[in-house]
Short mmCIF file of N, CA and C in Angstrom, two decimals:
data_model
loop_
_atom_site.label_atom_id
_atom_site.label_comp_id
_atom_site.label_asym_id
_atom_site.label_seq_id
_atom_site.Cartn_x
_atom_site.Cartn_y
_atom_site.Cartn_z
N MET A 1 165.72 120.51 12.96
CA MET A 1 165.18 119.78 11.83
C MET A 1 164.24 120.70 11.05
N PHE A 2 164.53 120.89 9.76
CA PHE A 2 163.70 121.74 8.93
C PHE A 2 163.05 120.92 7.82
N PHE A 3 161.89 121.34 7.40
CA PHE A 3 161.10 120.60 6.43
C PHE A 3 160.96 121.43 5.16
N PRO A 4 160.57 120.80 4.07
CA PRO A 4 160.38 121.56 2.82
C PRO A 4 159.34 122.66 3.02
N ARG A 5 159.59 123.81 2.40
CA ARG A 5 158.66 124.93 2.51
C ARG A 5 157.69 124.96 1.33
N GLN A 6 157.73 123.94 0.49
CA GLN A 6 156.76 123.81 -0.59
C GLN A 6 156.29 122.37 -0.64
N ARG A 7 155.01 122.22 -0.75
CA ARG A 7 154.42 120.88 -0.85
C ARG A 7 153.36 120.90 -1.95
N GLU A 8 153.15 119.71 -2.53
CA GLU A 8 152.17 119.59 -3.61
C GLU A 8 151.27 118.40 -3.39
N ASP A 9 150.08 118.50 -3.92
CA ASP A 9 149.15 117.37 -3.97
C ASP A 9 148.48 117.40 -5.33
N GLU A 10 148.19 116.23 -5.84
CA GLU A 10 147.53 116.11 -7.14
C GLU A 10 146.47 115.02 -7.06
N GLN A 11 145.33 115.29 -7.65
CA GLN A 11 144.25 114.31 -7.71
C GLN A 11 143.86 114.08 -9.16
N THR A 12 143.58 112.83 -9.49
CA THR A 12 143.03 112.48 -10.79
C THR A 12 141.56 112.17 -10.55
N TYR A 13 140.70 112.87 -11.26
CA TYR A 13 139.26 112.73 -11.03
C TYR A 13 138.61 111.90 -12.12
N CYS A 14 137.64 111.11 -11.70
CA CYS A 14 136.84 110.35 -12.66
C CYS A 14 135.44 110.17 -12.08
N CYS A 15 134.47 109.93 -12.94
CA CYS A 15 133.10 109.72 -12.51
C CYS A 15 132.50 108.65 -13.41
N CYS A 16 132.01 107.59 -12.83
CA CYS A 16 131.44 106.46 -13.59
C CYS A 16 132.43 105.97 -14.64
N CYS A 17 133.70 105.83 -14.26
CA CYS A 17 134.78 105.34 -15.11
C CYS A 17 135.12 106.27 -16.27
N VAL A 18 134.68 107.53 -16.21
CA VAL A 18 135.00 108.52 -17.23
C VAL A 18 136.03 109.46 -16.64
N ASP A 19 137.14 109.63 -17.34
CA ASP A 19 138.22 110.50 -16.88
C ASP A 19 137.77 111.96 -16.89
N ASN A 20 137.89 112.62 -15.72
CA ASN A 20 137.53 114.04 -15.61
C ASN A 20 138.75 114.94 -15.47
N GLY A 21 139.95 114.39 -15.71
CA GLY A 21 141.17 115.20 -15.67
C GLY A 21 141.84 115.21 -14.31
N THR A 22 142.86 116.06 -14.19
CA THR A 22 143.62 116.15 -12.95
C THR A 22 143.63 117.59 -12.45
N CYS A 23 143.93 117.71 -11.16
CA CYS A 23 144.11 119.03 -10.55
C CYS A 23 145.26 118.92 -9.57
N SER A 24 146.16 119.89 -9.61
CA SER A 24 147.26 119.91 -8.65
C SER A 24 147.22 121.21 -7.87
N MET A 25 147.72 121.15 -6.65
CA MET A 25 147.82 122.32 -5.78
C MET A 25 149.22 122.34 -5.20
N ALA A 26 149.96 123.42 -5.44
CA ALA A 26 151.29 123.61 -4.86
C ALA A 26 151.18 124.73 -3.83
N VAL A 27 151.66 124.47 -2.62
CA VAL A 27 151.58 125.45 -1.54
C VAL A 27 152.98 125.76 -1.05
N SER A 28 153.28 127.06 -0.90
CA SER A 28 154.59 127.50 -0.40
C SER A 28 154.40 128.40 0.80
N ILE A 29 155.30 128.26 1.78
CA ILE A 29 155.36 129.18 2.90
C ILE A 29 156.78 129.71 3.00
N ALA A 30 156.95 130.88 3.60
CA ALA A 30 158.26 131.54 3.61
C ALA A 30 159.28 130.82 4.48
N ARG A 31 158.83 130.31 5.62
CA ARG A 31 159.75 129.64 6.54
C ARG A 31 158.95 128.70 7.43
N GLN A 32 159.63 128.04 8.33
CA GLN A 32 158.97 127.07 9.21
C GLN A 32 158.78 127.60 10.62
N VAL A 33 159.54 128.61 11.03
CA VAL A 33 159.50 129.11 12.40
C VAL A 33 158.82 130.48 12.42
N TYR A 34 157.80 130.61 13.29
CA TYR A 34 157.05 131.86 13.44
C TYR A 34 156.85 132.13 14.92
N ALA A 35 156.45 133.36 15.23
CA ALA A 35 156.13 133.74 16.60
C ALA A 35 154.65 134.10 16.68
N VAL A 36 154.11 134.02 17.88
CA VAL A 36 152.74 134.45 18.10
C VAL A 36 152.63 135.91 17.66
N GLY A 37 151.59 136.22 16.91
CA GLY A 37 151.40 137.56 16.38
C GLY A 37 151.89 137.73 14.95
N ASP A 38 152.71 136.81 14.47
CA ASP A 38 153.21 136.87 13.09
C ASP A 38 152.11 136.57 12.09
N LEU A 39 152.38 136.94 10.86
CA LEU A 39 151.55 136.55 9.73
C LEU A 39 152.31 135.48 8.95
N ILE A 40 151.64 134.39 8.61
CA ILE A 40 152.25 133.36 7.79
C ILE A 40 151.88 133.66 6.34
N PRO A 41 152.86 134.03 5.49
CA PRO A 41 152.53 134.25 4.08
C PRO A 41 152.39 132.90 3.38
N ILE A 42 151.28 132.75 2.67
CA ILE A 42 150.98 131.48 2.01
C ILE A 42 150.72 131.74 0.53
N GLU A 43 151.39 130.99 -0.32
CA GLU A 43 151.17 131.07 -1.77
C GLU A 43 150.59 129.73 -2.22
N ILE A 44 149.45 129.79 -2.89
CA ILE A 44 148.78 128.58 -3.36
C ILE A 44 148.66 128.69 -4.88
N GLU A 45 149.09 127.65 -5.58
CA GLU A 45 148.96 127.65 -7.04
C GLU A 45 148.19 126.41 -7.46
N TYR A 46 147.06 126.64 -8.12
CA TYR A 46 146.24 125.56 -8.66
C TYR A 46 146.53 125.42 -10.15
N ASN A 47 146.60 124.17 -10.61
CA ASN A 47 146.67 123.86 -12.03
C ASN A 47 145.58 122.83 -12.27
N ASN A 48 144.40 123.30 -12.62
CA ASN A 48 143.23 122.43 -12.78
C ASN A 48 143.05 122.10 -14.25
N GLN A 49 143.43 120.91 -14.62
CA GLN A 49 143.29 120.44 -16.00
C GLN A 49 142.14 119.44 -16.10
N GLY A 50 141.08 119.71 -15.36
CA GLY A 50 139.96 118.79 -15.35
C GLY A 50 138.63 119.52 -15.26
N SER A 51 137.58 118.73 -15.18
CA SER A 51 136.23 119.30 -15.16
C SER A 51 135.64 119.31 -13.74
N VAL A 52 136.49 119.19 -12.73
CA VAL A 52 136.05 119.26 -11.34
C VAL A 52 136.47 120.61 -10.77
N GLU A 53 135.52 121.35 -10.21
CA GLU A 53 135.81 122.66 -9.63
C GLU A 53 136.31 122.51 -8.19
N ILE A 54 137.30 123.31 -7.82
CA ILE A 54 137.74 123.41 -6.43
C ILE A 54 136.93 124.58 -5.86
N THR A 55 135.92 124.27 -5.06
CA THR A 55 134.94 125.28 -4.63
C THR A 55 135.55 126.33 -3.71
N HIS A 56 136.44 125.92 -2.81
CA HIS A 56 137.10 126.88 -1.93
C HIS A 56 138.36 126.25 -1.35
N THR A 57 139.16 127.09 -0.73
CA THR A 57 140.41 126.66 -0.11
C THR A 57 140.29 126.94 1.38
N LYS A 58 140.58 125.93 2.18
CA LYS A 58 140.50 126.08 3.63
C LYS A 58 141.92 126.05 4.19
N ILE A 59 142.29 127.11 4.94
CA ILE A 59 143.61 127.22 5.55
C ILE A 59 143.40 127.17 7.07
N GLU A 60 144.10 126.25 7.74
CA GLU A 60 143.96 126.12 9.19
C GLU A 60 145.32 125.94 9.85
N LEU A 61 145.50 126.60 10.98
CA LEU A 61 146.64 126.34 11.84
C LEU A 61 146.09 125.50 12.99
N LYS A 62 146.57 124.26 13.11
CA LYS A 62 146.06 123.35 14.12
C LYS A 62 147.14 123.08 15.16
N ARG A 63 146.67 122.87 16.38
CA ARG A 63 147.56 122.54 17.48
C ARG A 63 147.12 121.20 18.05
N SER A 64 148.08 120.28 18.21
CA SER A 64 147.78 119.01 18.87
C SER A 64 148.58 118.94 20.17
N ILE A 65 147.90 118.53 21.22
CA ILE A 65 148.51 118.46 22.54
C ILE A 65 148.35 117.04 23.06
N THR A 66 149.43 116.50 23.58
CA THR A 66 149.40 115.19 24.23
C THR A 66 149.62 115.41 25.72
N TYR A 67 148.64 115.03 26.53
CA TYR A 67 148.72 115.17 27.98
C TYR A 67 148.94 113.80 28.62
N THR A 68 149.63 113.79 29.74
CA THR A 68 149.74 112.58 30.54
C THR A 68 149.36 112.92 31.97
N SER A 69 148.41 112.17 32.52
CA SER A 69 148.02 112.40 33.92
C SER A 69 148.87 111.51 34.82
N SER A 70 149.09 111.99 36.03
CA SER A 70 149.90 111.21 36.97
C SER A 70 149.09 110.72 38.16
N SER A 71 147.85 111.21 38.31
CA SER A 71 147.05 110.79 39.44
C SER A 71 145.58 110.86 39.05
N PRO A 72 144.75 109.97 39.41
CA PRO A 72 144.97 108.77 40.20
C PRO A 72 145.65 107.64 39.43
N THR A 73 145.56 107.67 38.09
CA THR A 73 146.27 106.67 37.28
C THR A 73 147.02 107.39 36.18
N ILE A 74 147.98 106.71 35.61
CA ILE A 74 148.72 107.29 34.49
C ILE A 74 147.93 107.02 33.21
N GLU A 75 147.51 108.10 32.56
CA GLU A 75 146.76 108.00 31.31
C GLU A 75 147.24 109.08 30.35
N THR A 76 147.03 108.84 29.06
CA THR A 76 147.41 109.81 28.04
C THR A 76 146.16 110.26 27.29
N LYS A 77 146.07 111.55 27.05
CA LYS A 77 144.94 112.13 26.33
C LYS A 77 145.47 112.98 25.18
N TYR A 78 144.80 112.90 24.04
CA TYR A 78 145.19 113.67 22.86
C TYR A 78 144.09 114.67 22.55
N GLU A 79 144.49 115.90 22.23
CA GLU A 79 143.55 116.94 21.82
C GLU A 79 144.07 117.60 20.55
N MET A 80 143.15 117.93 19.66
CA MET A 80 143.52 118.72 18.48
C MET A 80 142.52 119.85 18.38
N GLU A 81 143.03 121.06 18.17
CA GLU A 81 142.16 122.20 18.03
C GLU A 81 142.67 123.11 16.92
N THR A 82 141.74 123.85 16.34
CA THR A 82 142.08 124.81 15.31
C THR A 82 142.35 126.15 15.99
N VAL A 83 143.54 126.69 15.79
CA VAL A 83 143.97 127.93 16.42
C VAL A 83 143.60 129.13 15.54
N ALA A 84 143.73 128.99 14.23
CA ALA A 84 143.39 130.06 13.29
C ALA A 84 142.91 129.40 11.99
N GLU A 85 141.99 130.07 11.29
CA GLU A 85 141.50 129.50 10.03
C GLU A 85 140.97 130.58 9.11
N GLN A 86 141.00 130.26 7.82
CA GLN A 86 140.44 131.11 6.77
C GLN A 86 139.83 130.20 5.72
N SER A 87 138.76 130.66 5.11
CA SER A 87 138.19 129.97 3.97
C SER A 87 138.18 130.99 2.83
N ILE A 88 138.86 130.65 1.74
CA ILE A 88 139.02 131.58 0.62
C ILE A 88 138.61 130.88 -0.68
N GLU A 89 138.72 131.61 -1.79
CA GLU A 89 138.29 131.08 -3.08
C GLU A 89 139.10 129.84 -3.49
N GLY A 90 138.54 129.08 -4.42
CA GLY A 90 139.23 127.94 -5.01
C GLY A 90 139.61 128.28 -6.44
N THR A 91 139.35 127.33 -7.35
CA THR A 91 139.62 127.59 -8.77
C THR A 91 138.56 126.91 -9.62
N ARG A 92 138.33 127.51 -10.76
CA ARG A 92 137.32 126.97 -11.67
C ARG A 92 137.84 125.76 -12.42
N LYS A 93 136.95 125.12 -13.14
CA LYS A 93 137.33 123.98 -13.97
C LYS A 93 138.28 124.44 -15.06
N ASN A 94 139.23 123.59 -15.44
CA ASN A 94 140.18 123.87 -16.51
C ASN A 94 140.82 125.24 -16.37
N GLY A 95 141.35 125.54 -15.19
CA GLY A 95 141.97 126.85 -14.99
C GLY A 95 143.24 126.77 -14.16
N ILE A 96 144.03 127.82 -14.27
CA ILE A 96 145.25 127.97 -13.48
C ILE A 96 145.07 129.22 -12.64
N LYS A 97 145.41 129.13 -11.34
CA LYS A 97 145.18 130.28 -10.46
C LYS A 97 146.24 130.31 -9.36
N LYS A 98 146.74 131.52 -9.09
CA LYS A 98 147.64 131.74 -7.95
C LYS A 98 146.90 132.58 -6.92
N ILE A 99 147.03 132.18 -5.66
CA ILE A 99 146.38 132.89 -4.56
C ILE A 99 147.45 133.20 -3.52
N TYR A 100 147.46 134.45 -3.04
CA TYR A 100 148.38 134.86 -1.98
C TYR A 100 147.55 135.30 -0.78
N ARG A 101 147.84 134.72 0.37
CA ARG A 101 147.12 135.08 1.60
C ARG A 101 148.07 135.09 2.79
N TYR A 102 147.64 135.74 3.85
CA TYR A 102 148.36 135.74 5.12
C TYR A 102 147.44 135.17 6.19
N LEU A 103 147.97 134.30 7.03
CA LEU A 103 147.22 133.76 8.16
C LEU A 103 147.86 134.31 9.43
N HIS A 104 147.07 135.02 10.24
CA HIS A 104 147.56 135.62 11.48
C HIS A 104 147.60 134.56 12.58
N ILE A 105 148.72 134.51 13.32
CA ILE A 105 148.85 133.58 14.45
C ILE A 105 148.40 134.32 15.70
N PRO A 106 147.25 133.94 16.28
CA PRO A 106 146.73 134.67 17.44
C PRO A 106 147.45 134.29 18.73
N GLN A 107 147.22 135.09 19.77
CA GLN A 107 147.73 134.78 21.11
C GLN A 107 146.90 133.61 21.66
N PHE A 108 147.53 132.62 22.22
CA PHE A 108 146.81 131.50 22.83
C PHE A 108 147.70 130.88 23.88
N THR A 109 147.09 130.05 24.74
CA THR A 109 147.84 129.37 25.79
C THR A 109 147.44 127.92 25.84
N ALA A 110 148.35 127.09 26.32
CA ALA A 110 148.05 125.69 26.56
C ALA A 110 147.49 125.59 27.96
N THR A 111 146.37 124.93 28.11
CA THR A 111 145.76 124.80 29.43
C THR A 111 145.84 123.37 29.91
N SER A 112 146.01 123.20 31.19
CA SER A 112 145.99 121.87 31.79
C SER A 112 145.76 122.01 33.28
N ASN A 113 145.36 120.92 33.91
CA ASN A 113 145.26 120.85 35.35
C ASN A 113 146.66 120.51 35.84
N LYS A 114 147.45 121.52 36.19
CA LYS A 114 148.87 121.33 36.47
C LYS A 114 149.14 120.42 37.66
N GLU A 115 148.16 120.28 38.55
CA GLU A 115 148.37 119.42 39.71
C GLU A 115 148.42 117.95 39.30
N TYR A 116 147.62 117.58 38.30
CA TYR A 116 147.52 116.17 37.92
C TYR A 116 147.95 115.88 36.49
N CYS A 117 148.13 116.91 35.69
CA CYS A 117 148.34 116.67 34.26
C CYS A 117 149.26 117.73 33.68
N THR A 118 150.20 117.32 32.88
CA THR A 118 151.13 118.26 32.25
C THR A 118 151.17 117.99 30.74
N PRO A 119 151.25 119.04 29.92
CA PRO A 119 151.40 118.77 28.49
C PRO A 119 152.74 118.09 28.22
N LEU A 120 152.69 117.02 27.48
CA LEU A 120 153.92 116.34 27.08
C LEU A 120 154.48 116.96 25.82
N THR A 121 153.64 117.04 24.82
CA THR A 121 154.08 117.61 23.55
C THR A 121 153.01 118.55 23.01
N ILE A 122 153.47 119.63 22.41
CA ILE A 122 152.57 120.54 21.71
C ILE A 122 153.15 120.71 20.32
N GLU A 123 152.35 120.38 19.32
CA GLU A 123 152.79 120.49 17.92
C GLU A 123 151.80 121.35 17.16
N HIS A 124 152.31 122.07 16.17
CA HIS A 124 151.48 122.91 15.31
C HIS A 124 151.68 122.50 13.86
N HIS A 125 150.58 122.51 13.12
CA HIS A 125 150.62 122.16 11.70
C HIS A 125 149.73 123.12 10.92
N LEU A 126 150.22 123.54 9.76
CA LEU A 126 149.44 124.35 8.85
C LEU A 126 148.82 123.42 7.82
N HIS A 127 147.49 123.40 7.76
CA HIS A 127 146.75 122.56 6.82
C HIS A 127 146.17 123.46 5.73
N VAL A 128 146.40 123.10 4.47
CA VAL A 128 145.79 123.81 3.34
C VAL A 128 145.05 122.76 2.52
N ASN A 129 143.72 122.95 2.40
CA ASN A 129 142.87 121.99 1.70
C ASN A 129 142.14 122.68 0.56
N GLY A 130 142.30 122.15 -0.64
CA GLY A 130 141.51 122.57 -1.79
C GLY A 130 140.28 121.67 -1.82
N VAL A 131 139.12 122.22 -1.52
CA VAL A 131 137.89 121.43 -1.38
C VAL A 131 137.23 121.27 -2.75
N ALA A 132 137.16 120.02 -3.19
CA ALA A 132 136.58 119.71 -4.51
C ALA A 132 135.07 119.59 -4.40
N ASP A 133 134.39 119.92 -5.51
CA ASP A 133 132.93 119.81 -5.49
C ASP A 133 132.49 118.35 -5.52
N SER A 134 131.26 118.15 -5.13
CA SER A 134 130.61 116.84 -5.19
C SER A 134 131.32 115.81 -4.33
N CYS A 135 131.49 114.62 -4.86
CA CYS A 135 132.04 113.50 -4.09
C CYS A 135 133.53 113.26 -4.37
N HIS A 136 134.20 114.23 -4.94
CA HIS A 136 135.61 114.08 -5.31
C HIS A 136 136.53 114.34 -4.13
N SER A 137 137.74 113.78 -4.19
CA SER A 137 138.72 113.94 -3.12
C SER A 137 139.31 115.34 -3.12
N ASP A 138 139.55 115.85 -1.91
CA ASP A 138 140.15 117.17 -1.74
C ASP A 138 141.66 117.10 -1.95
N LEU A 139 142.25 118.23 -2.26
CA LEU A 139 143.71 118.38 -2.32
C LEU A 139 144.18 118.82 -0.94
N THR A 140 145.23 118.20 -0.41
CA THR A 140 145.65 118.48 0.96
C THR A 140 147.16 118.60 1.08
N THR A 141 147.61 119.63 1.79
CA THR A 141 149.02 119.74 2.16
C THR A 141 149.09 120.09 3.64
N ILE A 142 150.12 119.58 4.31
CA ILE A 142 150.31 119.83 5.74
C ILE A 142 151.77 120.18 5.98
N PHE A 143 151.99 121.30 6.69
CA PHE A 143 153.33 121.75 7.03
C PHE A 143 153.49 121.73 8.55
N PRO A 144 154.57 121.14 9.09
CA PRO A 144 154.85 121.33 10.51
C PRO A 144 155.34 122.77 10.72
N ILE A 145 154.85 123.41 11.76
CA ILE A 145 155.21 124.79 12.08
C ILE A 145 155.79 124.83 13.49
N ILE A 146 156.88 125.56 13.66
CA ILE A 146 157.46 125.76 14.99
C ILE A 146 157.06 127.15 15.44
N LEU A 147 156.39 127.24 16.61
CA LEU A 147 155.96 128.52 17.13
C LEU A 147 156.77 128.92 18.35
N ALA A 148 157.26 130.14 18.32
CA ALA A 148 157.96 130.71 19.47
C ALA A 148 156.99 131.63 20.19
N ARG A 149 157.16 131.81 21.46
CA ARG A 149 156.27 132.68 22.23
C ARG A 149 156.48 134.16 21.87
N GLU A 150 157.72 134.51 21.49
CA GLU A 150 158.00 135.89 21.09
C GLU A 150 159.04 135.88 19.98
N LYS A 151 159.11 136.98 19.26
CA LYS A 151 160.05 137.09 18.15
C LYS A 151 161.48 137.08 18.67
N ALA A 152 162.35 136.41 17.95
CA ALA A 152 163.75 136.35 18.34
C ALA A 152 164.41 137.70 18.07
N ARG A 153 165.31 138.09 18.92
CA ARG A 153 166.09 139.30 18.72
C ARG A 153 167.40 138.92 18.06
N LEU A 154 167.72 139.63 17.01
CA LEU A 154 168.95 139.32 16.30
C LEU A 154 170.14 139.91 17.05
N GLN A 155 171.15 139.10 17.27
CA GLN A 155 172.37 139.54 17.96
C GLN A 155 173.43 139.90 16.92
N PRO A 156 174.22 140.94 17.16
CA PRO A 156 175.30 141.27 16.23
C PRO A 156 176.29 140.12 16.14
N ARG A 157 176.85 139.90 14.95
CA ARG A 157 177.80 138.79 14.75
C ARG A 157 179.21 139.13 15.21
N ASN A 158 179.56 140.40 15.24
CA ASN A 158 180.92 140.77 15.65
C ASN A 158 180.92 142.14 16.32
N THR A 159 182.05 142.50 16.86
CA THR A 159 182.14 143.77 17.57
C THR A 159 182.01 144.97 16.65
N GLN A 160 182.41 144.85 15.38
CA GLN A 160 182.27 145.96 14.45
C GLN A 160 180.79 146.32 14.28
N GLU A 161 179.93 145.27 14.15
CA GLU A 161 178.49 145.53 14.03
C GLU A 161 177.97 146.15 15.31
N THR A 162 178.46 145.70 16.46
CA THR A 162 178.02 146.24 17.75
C THR A 162 178.38 147.72 17.84
N LEU A 163 179.60 148.05 17.44
CA LEU A 163 180.03 149.45 17.49
C LEU A 163 179.26 150.30 16.49
N ALA A 164 178.99 149.73 15.32
CA ALA A 164 178.31 150.50 14.28
C ALA A 164 176.86 150.78 14.66
N THR A 165 176.24 149.89 15.44
CA THR A 165 174.84 150.09 15.79
C THR A 165 174.66 150.68 17.17
N ALA A 166 175.73 150.86 17.93
CA ALA A 166 175.61 151.42 19.28
C ALA A 166 175.31 152.90 19.18
N PRO A 167 174.44 153.40 20.10
CA PRO A 167 174.15 154.84 20.07
C PRO A 167 175.39 155.64 20.47
N PRO A 168 175.56 156.88 19.94
CA PRO A 168 176.77 157.69 20.23
C PRO A 168 176.83 158.11 21.69
#
């Protein structure tokens, strides 16, 4: 199952019933599947047609884990943690801005008390938030990310490729 690699959010701002314009944020990522150690290329495009400044952009890779214990009773526990994060510039009022960044996926492990508790599900999500000034709503996009423990090795599609790449 694959998801869109571009997402958008738009906010219409107002203060005391006075229209302060709109701001949109479009976020693109290259793909959905990455390995530990990879860099996730992220493209963020702001189109701020309002008088509200986006003070900064927060990029986070989050991991959520659902555990189930089997002893002494069956219980479920949920944890969410930030695995990697960056805080970068936003955009000024009435401006258009493109930002390109890379987020490094660090080495990490899922921990549990294996005798009594096992992880049921581990999910990763890339959160990109355009943080608006004052009391205004932030712009938010969330991408599901599939993480592999190591990079996949590409296999030749046919024997001709195998022969062409085999050492003499």
